[in-house]
mmCIF file of C-alpha atoms and ligand atoms in Angstrom:
data_model
loop_
_atom_site.group_PDB
_atom_site.id
_atom_site.type_symbol
_atom_site.label_atom_id
_atom_site.label_comp_id
_atom_site.label_asym_id
_atom_site.label_seq_id
_atom_site.Cartn_x
_atom_site.Cartn_y
_atom_site.Cartn_z
ATOM 1 C CA ASP A 18 0.000 0.000 0.000
ATOM 2 C CA ALA A 19 0.989 3.593 -0.582
ATOM 3 C CA ALA A 20 1.378 5.885 2.427
ATOM 4 C CA ILE A 21 -1.376 8.094 0.992
ATOM 5 C CA GLU A 22 -3.711 7.439 -1.911
ATOM 6 C CA ILE A 23 -6.158 10.195 -2.781
ATOM 7 C CA LYS A 24 -8.725 9.820 -5.571
ATOM 8 C CA ASN A 25 -10.823 12.580 -7.090
ATOM 9 C CA LEU A 26 -10.968 14.426 -3.786
ATOM 10 C CA GLN A 27 -13.256 17.434 -3.770
ATOM 11 C CA LYS A 28 -14.045 19.969 -1.093
ATOM 12 C CA THR A 29 -16.504 22.789 -1.305
ATOM 13 C CA TYR A 30 -16.817 25.011 1.743
ATOM 14 C CA LYS A 31 -20.331 26.303 2.131
ATOM 15 C CA ALA A 32 -20.866 30.022 2.320
ATOM 16 C CA SER A 33 -20.907 31.346 5.872
ATOM 17 C CA ARG A 34 -21.128 34.737 7.528
ATOM 18 C CA LYS A 35 -17.352 34.861 7.462
ATOM 19 C CA ALA A 36 -16.607 33.556 3.952
ATOM 20 C CA ALA A 37 -18.122 33.020 0.539
ATOM 21 C CA ALA A 38 -18.572 29.471 -0.755
ATOM 22 C CA LYS A 39 -15.270 28.096 -2.011
ATOM 23 C CA ASN A 40 -14.341 25.162 -4.174
ATOM 24 C CA ALA A 41 -11.068 24.477 -2.353
ATOM 25 C CA LEU A 42 -10.209 21.052 -3.870
ATOM 26 C CA LYS A 43 -11.336 20.304 -7.405
ATOM 27 C CA GLY A 44 -10.819 16.583 -7.846
ATOM 28 C CA VAL A 45 -7.335 15.887 -6.512
ATOM 29 C CA ASP A 46 -5.554 12.613 -7.339
ATOM 30 C CA LEU A 47 -2.362 11.942 -5.445
ATOM 31 C CA VAL A 48 -0.231 8.967 -4.433
ATOM 32 C CA VAL A 49 2.514 9.327 -1.865
ATOM 33 C CA PRO A 50 4.797 6.272 -1.870
ATOM 34 C CA ARG A 51 5.967 4.815 1.416
ATOM 35 C CA GLY A 52 9.415 5.897 2.445
ATOM 36 C CA SER A 53 9.363 9.209 0.622
ATOM 37 C CA ILE A 54 9.777 12.777 1.776
ATOM 38 C CA PHE A 55 6.993 14.311 -0.213
ATOM 39 C CA GLY A 56 6.503 18.040 -0.647
ATOM 40 C CA LEU A 57 3.144 19.617 -1.377
ATOM 41 C CA LEU A 58 4.118 23.009 -2.700
ATOM 42 C CA GLY A 59 1.694 25.819 -3.388
ATOM 43 C CA PRO A 60 0.826 29.442 -2.653
ATOM 44 C CA ASN A 61 -1.443 30.561 0.161
ATOM 45 C CA GLY A 62 -5.025 29.566 -0.506
ATOM 46 C CA ALA A 63 -4.091 26.698 -2.865
ATOM 47 C CA GLY A 64 -5.818 24.042 -0.744
ATOM 48 C CA LYS A 65 -2.889 22.515 1.166
ATOM 49 C CA SER A 66 -4.382 22.802 4.644
ATOM 50 C CA THR A 67 -7.762 21.617 3.402
ATOM 51 C CA MET A 68 -6.151 18.444 2.096
ATOM 52 C CA ILE A 69 -4.256 17.824 5.317
ATOM 53 C CA ASN A 70 -7.262 18.571 7.460
ATOM 54 C CA ILE A 71 -9.312 16.043 5.503
ATOM 55 C CA LEU A 72 -6.611 13.393 6.041
ATOM 56 C CA ALA A 73 -6.508 14.306 9.724
ATOM 57 C CA GLY A 74 -10.269 13.952 10.052
ATOM 58 C CA LEU A 75 -10.699 17.625 10.968
ATOM 59 C CA VAL A 76 -12.587 18.624 7.810
ATOM 60 C CA ASN A 77 -15.175 16.542 5.936
ATOM 61 C CA LYS A 78 -14.573 15.954 2.254
ATOM 62 C CA SER A 79 -17.357 16.712 -0.235
ATOM 63 C CA SER A 80 -16.596 13.709 -2.469
ATOM 64 C CA GLY A 81 -13.841 11.366 -3.568
ATOM 65 C CA SER A 82 -11.744 9.109 -1.362
ATOM 66 C CA ALA A 83 -8.521 8.988 0.592
ATOM 67 C CA LYS A 84 -6.579 6.105 2.095
ATOM 68 C CA ILE A 85 -3.775 6.217 4.622
ATOM 69 C CA CYS A 86 -1.568 3.109 4.566
ATOM 70 C CA GLY A 87 -4.428 1.341 2.807
ATOM 71 C CA TYR A 88 -7.075 2.409 5.352
ATOM 72 C CA ASP A 89 -10.003 4.411 4.026
ATOM 73 C CA ILE A 90 -10.481 7.602 6.045
ATOM 74 C CA GLU A 91 -14.257 7.193 5.889
ATOM 75 C CA THR A 92 -14.836 3.495 6.482
ATOM 76 C CA GLN A 93 -11.672 2.633 8.451
ATOM 77 C CA THR A 94 -11.323 5.874 10.328
ATOM 78 C CA ARG A 95 -9.747 4.439 13.462
ATOM 79 C CA GLN A 96 -6.957 2.611 11.610
ATOM 80 C CA ALA A 97 -6.426 5.528 9.250
ATOM 81 C CA ARG A 98 -5.998 7.974 12.147
ATOM 82 C CA ALA A 99 -3.664 5.616 13.961
ATOM 83 C CA SER A 100 -1.451 5.613 10.868
ATOM 84 C CA ILE A 101 -0.678 9.334 10.757
ATOM 85 C CA GLY A 102 0.738 12.008 12.967
ATOM 86 C CA ILE A 103 -0.105 15.601 12.139
ATOM 87 C CA VAL A 104 2.074 18.553 13.019
ATOM 88 C CA PRO A 105 -0.140 21.627 12.871
ATOM 89 C CA GLN A 106 0.949 24.988 11.601
ATOM 90 C CA GLU A 107 0.268 27.142 14.619
ATOM 91 C CA ILE A 108 1.932 26.670 17.956
ATOM 92 C CA THR A 109 -1.051 26.109 20.204
ATOM 93 C CA MET A 110 0.212 24.556 23.326
ATOM 94 C CA ASP A 111 -0.462 23.696 26.879
ATOM 95 C CA VAL A 112 2.151 26.130 28.202
ATOM 96 C CA PHE A 113 1.757 25.172 31.843
ATOM 97 C CA PHE A 114 2.812 21.595 31.234
ATOM 98 C CA THR A 115 6.300 20.235 30.770
ATOM 99 C CA PRO A 116 7.341 18.493 27.529
ATOM 100 C CA TYR A 117 7.228 15.186 29.371
ATOM 101 C CA GLN A 118 3.680 15.823 30.571
ATOM 102 C CA ALA A 119 2.564 17.096 27.173
ATOM 103 C CA LEU A 120 3.676 13.852 25.526
ATOM 104 C CA GLU A 121 2.111 11.696 28.219
ATOM 105 C CA ILE A 122 -1.213 13.521 27.814
ATOM 106 C CA GLN A 123 -1.048 13.122 24.056
ATOM 107 C CA ALA A 124 -0.292 9.403 24.433
ATOM 108 C CA GLY A 125 -3.379 9.231 26.631
ATOM 109 C CA TYR A 126 -5.524 10.798 23.889
ATOM 110 C CA TYR A 127 -4.312 8.132 21.510
ATOM 111 C CA GLY A 128 -4.862 5.335 24.020
ATOM 112 C CA VAL A 129 -1.226 4.253 23.992
ATOM 113 C CA PRO A 130 -0.797 1.872 26.980
ATOM 114 C CA LYS A 131 1.753 3.051 29.573
ATOM 115 C CA SER A 132 3.948 0.035 28.856
ATOM 116 C CA GLN A 133 4.206 1.009 25.187
ATOM 117 C CA ARG A 134 4.943 4.703 25.631
ATOM 118 C CA ARG A 135 8.260 5.972 24.331
ATOM 119 C CA THR A 136 8.145 9.411 25.888
ATOM 120 C CA GLU A 137 11.848 9.710 26.723
ATOM 121 C CA GLU A 138 12.934 8.199 23.421
ATOM 122 C CA ILE A 139 10.835 10.746 21.490
ATOM 123 C CA LEU A 140 12.126 13.643 23.595
ATOM 124 C CA GLU A 141 15.641 12.424 22.917
ATOM 125 C CA ALA A 142 15.031 12.149 19.164
ATOM 126 C CA LEU A 143 13.859 15.766 19.044
ATOM 127 C CA GLY A 144 16.658 17.069 21.243
ATOM 128 C CA LEU A 145 14.341 17.863 24.150
ATOM 129 C CA LEU A 146 15.403 15.369 26.774
ATOM 130 C CA ASP A 147 17.275 17.917 28.865
ATOM 131 C CA LYS A 148 14.105 20.068 28.876
ATOM 132 C CA ARG A 149 11.767 17.271 29.843
ATOM 133 C CA ASP A 150 10.757 18.957 33.106
ATOM 134 C CA ALA A 151 10.894 22.614 32.047
ATOM 135 C CA TYR A 152 7.624 24.430 31.479
ATOM 136 C CA VAL A 153 6.618 24.705 27.838
ATOM 137 C CA ARG A 154 6.288 28.471 28.188
ATOM 138 C CA GLN A 155 10.005 28.614 29.025
ATOM 139 C CA LEU A 156 11.054 26.880 25.806
ATOM 140 C CA SER A 157 12.454 28.717 22.797
ATOM 141 C CA GLY A 158 10.423 28.936 19.604
ATOM 142 C CA GLY A 159 12.496 26.177 18.018
ATOM 143 C CA MET A 160 11.982 23.885 20.995
ATOM 144 C CA LYS A 161 8.234 24.482 20.889
ATOM 145 C CA ARG A 162 8.176 23.573 17.219
ATOM 146 C CA ARG A 163 10.123 20.406 17.988
ATOM 147 C CA LEU A 164 7.698 19.575 20.783
ATOM 148 C CA LEU A 165 4.831 19.858 18.284
ATOM 149 C CA ILE A 166 6.606 17.285 16.124
ATOM 150 C CA ALA A 167 7.223 15.092 19.175
ATOM 151 C CA LYS A 168 3.510 15.203 20.064
ATOM 152 C CA ALA A 169 2.613 13.903 16.617
ATOM 153 C CA LEU A 170 4.861 10.858 17.155
ATOM 154 C CA VAL A 171 3.519 9.419 20.432
ATOM 155 C CA HIS A 172 1.501 6.673 18.725
ATOM 156 C CA ASN A 173 4.434 5.737 16.482
ATOM 157 C CA PRO A 174 2.698 6.570 13.175
ATOM 158 C CA PRO A 175 4.303 5.335 9.938
ATOM 159 C CA VAL A 176 3.327 8.602 8.225
ATOM 160 C CA LEU A 177 4.046 12.105 9.514
ATOM 161 C CA ILE A 178 2.402 15.162 7.960
ATOM 162 C CA LEU A 179 3.796 18.608 8.660
ATOM 163 C CA ASP A 180 1.739 21.650 7.702
ATOM 164 C CA GLU A 181 4.097 24.524 6.829
ATOM 165 C CA PRO A 182 6.663 23.353 9.396
ATOM 166 C CA THR A 183 8.858 26.421 9.102
ATOM 167 C CA ALA A 184 6.385 29.200 8.282
ATOM 168 C CA GLY A 185 7.549 32.398 9.915
ATOM 169 C CA VAL A 186 10.791 31.034 11.375
ATOM 170 C CA ASP A 187 14.245 32.403 10.675
ATOM 171 C CA ILE A 188 16.708 30.628 8.426
ATOM 172 C CA GLU A 189 18.800 29.199 11.243
ATOM 173 C CA LEU A 190 15.812 27.615 12.933
ATOM 174 C CA ARG A 191 14.499 26.414 9.593
ATOM 175 C CA ARG A 192 17.754 24.545 8.942
ATOM 176 C CA GLN A 193 17.620 23.060 12.421
ATOM 177 C CA LEU A 194 14.066 21.789 11.896
ATOM 178 C CA TRP A 195 15.061 20.320 8.528
ATOM 179 C CA THR A 196 17.768 18.288 10.265
ATOM 180 C CA TYR A 197 15.220 16.734 12.610
ATOM 181 C CA VAL A 198 12.775 15.989 9.802
ATOM 182 C CA LYS A 199 15.511 14.308 7.750
ATOM 183 C CA GLU A 200 16.506 12.205 10.719
ATOM 184 C CA LEU A 201 12.910 10.986 11.244
ATOM 185 C CA HIS A 202 12.811 10.072 7.569
ATOM 186 C CA ARG A 203 16.098 8.216 7.856
ATOM 187 C CA ARG A 204 14.593 6.177 10.684
ATOM 188 C CA GLY A 205 11.805 5.037 8.389
ATOM 189 C CA THR A 206 8.932 7.509 8.700
ATOM 190 C CA THR A 207 7.206 8.623 5.485
ATOM 191 C CA ILE A 208 7.158 12.418 5.557
ATOM 192 C CA ILE A 209 4.682 14.723 3.854
ATOM 193 C CA LEU A 210 5.067 18.441 4.236
ATOM 194 C CA THR A 211 3.264 21.428 2.848
ATOM 195 C CA THR A 212 5.187 24.549 2.084
ATOM 196 C CA HIS A 213 5.073 27.678 0.024
ATOM 197 C CA TYR A 214 8.880 27.887 -0.036
ATOM 198 C CA LEU A 215 10.401 26.259 -3.107
ATOM 199 C CA GLU A 216 13.687 26.313 -1.235
ATOM 200 C CA GLU A 217 12.228 24.117 1.501
ATOM 201 C CA ALA A 218 10.821 21.537 -0.905
ATOM 202 C CA GLU A 219 14.143 21.557 -2.711
ATOM 203 C CA ALA A 220 16.196 21.064 0.439
ATOM 204 C CA LEU A 221 14.112 18.270 1.915
ATOM 205 C CA CYS A 222 11.883 16.455 -0.520
ATOM 206 C CA ASP A 223 12.517 13.669 -2.998
ATOM 207 C CA GLN A 224 9.171 14.121 -4.701
ATOM 208 C CA ILE A 225 7.232 17.359 -5.133
ATOM 209 C CA ALA A 226 3.641 17.997 -6.143
ATOM 210 C CA ILE A 227 2.443 21.483 -6.943
ATOM 211 C CA ILE A 228 -1.058 22.484 -5.955
ATOM 212 C CA HIS A 229 -2.647 25.600 -7.324
ATOM 213 C CA ASN A 230 -6.216 26.767 -6.905
ATOM 214 C CA GLY A 231 -7.404 23.350 -5.709
ATOM 215 C CA GLU A 232 -5.720 21.385 -8.494
ATOM 216 C CA ILE A 233 -2.484 19.409 -8.724
ATOM 217 C CA THR A 234 -0.546 20.917 -11.605
ATOM 218 C CA ALA A 235 2.673 18.877 -11.339
ATOM 219 C CA ASN A 236 3.844 15.794 -9.454
ATOM 220 C CA GLU A 237 7.315 14.475 -10.071
ATOM 221 C CA SER A 238 10.741 13.791 -8.657
ATOM 222 C CA LYS A 239 12.631 16.797 -7.378
ATOM 223 C CA THR A 240 15.295 16.455 -10.058
ATOM 224 C CA ALA A 241 12.727 16.334 -12.866
ATOM 225 C CA LEU A 242 10.822 19.304 -11.484
ATOM 226 C CA LEU A 243 13.859 21.490 -10.895
ATOM 227 C CA SER A 244 15.184 20.811 -14.361
ATOM 228 C CA ARG A 245 12.014 22.372 -15.769
ATOM 229 C CA LEU A 246 11.893 25.477 -13.574
HETATM 230 P P1 ADP B 2 -3.580 26.713 1.882
HETATM 231 O O1 ADP B 2 -3.395 25.820 3.046
HETATM 232 O O2 ADP B 2 -2.925 26.198 0.644
HETATM 233 O O3 ADP B 2 -3.201 28.130 2.186
HETATM 234 P P2 ADP B 2 -6.423 26.372 2.399
HETATM 235 O O4 ADP B 2 -6.698 24.922 2.263
HETATM 236 O O5 ADP B 2 -6.276 26.932 3.755
HETATM 237 O O6 ADP B 2 -5.144 26.742 1.503
HETATM 238 O O7 ADP B 2 -7.567 27.194 1.668
HETATM 239 C C1 ADP B 2 -8.008 26.893 0.350
HETATM 240 C C2 ADP B 2 -9.140 27.844 -0.016
HETATM 241 O O8 ADP B 2 -10.302 27.541 0.768
HETATM 242 C C3 ADP B 2 -8.818 29.314 0.248
HETATM 243 O O9 ADP B 2 -9.422 30.073 -0.755
HETATM 244 C C4 ADP B 2 -9.460 29.554 1.586
HETATM 245 O O10 ADP B 2 -9.830 30.925 1.707
HETATM 246 C C5 ADP B 2 -10.695 28.687 1.507
HETATM 247 N N1 ADP B 2 -11.142 28.215 2.837
HETATM 248 C C6 ADP B 2 -10.394 27.567 3.744
HETATM 249 N N2 ADP B 2 -11.134 27.265 4.842
HETATM 250 C C7 ADP B 2 -12.379 27.755 4.600
HETATM 251 C C8 ADP B 2 -13.607 27.767 5.330
HETATM 252 N N3 ADP B 2 -13.694 27.202 6.546
HETATM 253 N N4 ADP B 2 -14.669 28.381 4.758
HETATM 254 C C9 ADP B 2 -14.593 28.924 3.534
HETATM 255 N N5 ADP B 2 -13.476 28.937 2.790
HETATM 256 C C10 ADP B 2 -12.379 28.358 3.309
HETATM 257 P P1 ADP B 3 -13.654 11.880 19.950
HETATM 258 O O1 ADP B 3 -13.641 11.022 18.716
HETATM 259 O O2 ADP B 3 -14.611 11.416 20.990
HETATM 260 O O3 ADP B 3 -13.725 13.344 19.666
HETATM 261 P P2 ADP B 3 -10.810 11.975 20.101
HETATM 262 O O4 ADP B 3 -9.926 10.825 20.446
HETATM 263 O O5 ADP B 3 -10.862 12.430 18.686
HETATM 264 O O6 ADP B 3 -12.258 11.636 20.651
HETATM 265 O O7 ADP B 3 -10.386 13.242 20.972
HETATM 266 C C1 ADP B 3 -10.467 13.223 22.364
HETATM 267 C C2 ADP B 3 -9.792 14.469 22.867
HETATM 268 O O8 ADP B 3 -8.417 14.414 22.564
HETATM 269 C C3 ADP B 3 -10.342 15.714 22.202
HETATM 270 O O9 ADP B 3 -10.590 16.679 23.215
HETATM 271 C C4 ADP B 3 -9.258 16.192 21.274
HETATM 272 O O10 ADP B 3 -9.152 17.592 21.300
HETATM 273 C C5 ADP B 3 -8.010 15.555 21.824
HETATM 274 N N1 ADP B 3 -7.164 15.111 20.730
HETATM 275 C C6 ADP B 3 -7.329 14.006 19.970
HETATM 276 N N2 ADP B 3 -6.386 13.915 19.037
HETATM 277 C C7 ADP B 3 -5.598 14.976 19.200
HETATM 278 C C8 ADP B 3 -4.438 15.455 18.544
HETATM 279 N N3 ADP B 3 -3.892 14.826 17.519
HETATM 280 N N4 ADP B 3 -3.882 16.596 18.998
HETATM 281 C C9 ADP B 3 -4.422 17.240 20.034
HETATM 282 N N5 ADP B 3 -5.509 16.854 20.702
HETATM 283 C C10 ADP B 3 -6.096 15.731 20.305
#
């Protein structure tokens, strides 16, 4: 099975008081092979978050289908959700907890039995072990971002999706985050990230799809894509 297999996925947001109706995904087909670092590149408003939020179960699709590691998000929701970790864009965090507590709480949400938790191992992998008992509000911006990644890993998902992992961070921190993402990939996690920085897709990804106005306009290896730009 592919890590992600999306077929003719469509999303229309209904009009609300805040926004007009919007056809955000217009029949997207996409396959993300296992073991890849896959970049979904596109400008603001292209439909990247909508796609991720559908995979995460946070937004309902209008039509089409999506599978995660072979599990249909609609009919095998529990298995599909267990197969992905999502790193959200914004840093919304429980600032009065410590990193250790934050991971334990997250593991609780996912129903990971105490005996199977890998809290210290995950903190170590993200370079946070020496901060395990600090308060989250005392962490630097980079550490908070790494803690967000750590939280997405508590249930040991084979697929990790990062939504604009380095939006609004300086170049030094961006490079640091890239190092951690590459290391997770090296250890066997399939990585999907959205970005509007070509440079980021270029630095990290082996395959890049371009989404524009709710449609995939290119999907190829990094080398093939860059040779055309
Ligand atoms: P991206 O993540 O690529 O910036 P989004 O998926 O957030 O794009 O948005 C795609 C389009 O859908 C945009 O035009 C956005 O304004 C619109 N949109 C997103 N969420 C909603 C919503 N809840 N209601 C109406 N329109 C929305
Ligand atoms: P339900 O299906 O009953 O909503 P969930 O397991 O989806 O139960 O969520 C239970 C609680 O855990 C919710 O309050 C939700 O906010 C939180 N939760 C679940 N998954 C996550 C996650 N990935 N990140 C943060 N909070 C989560």
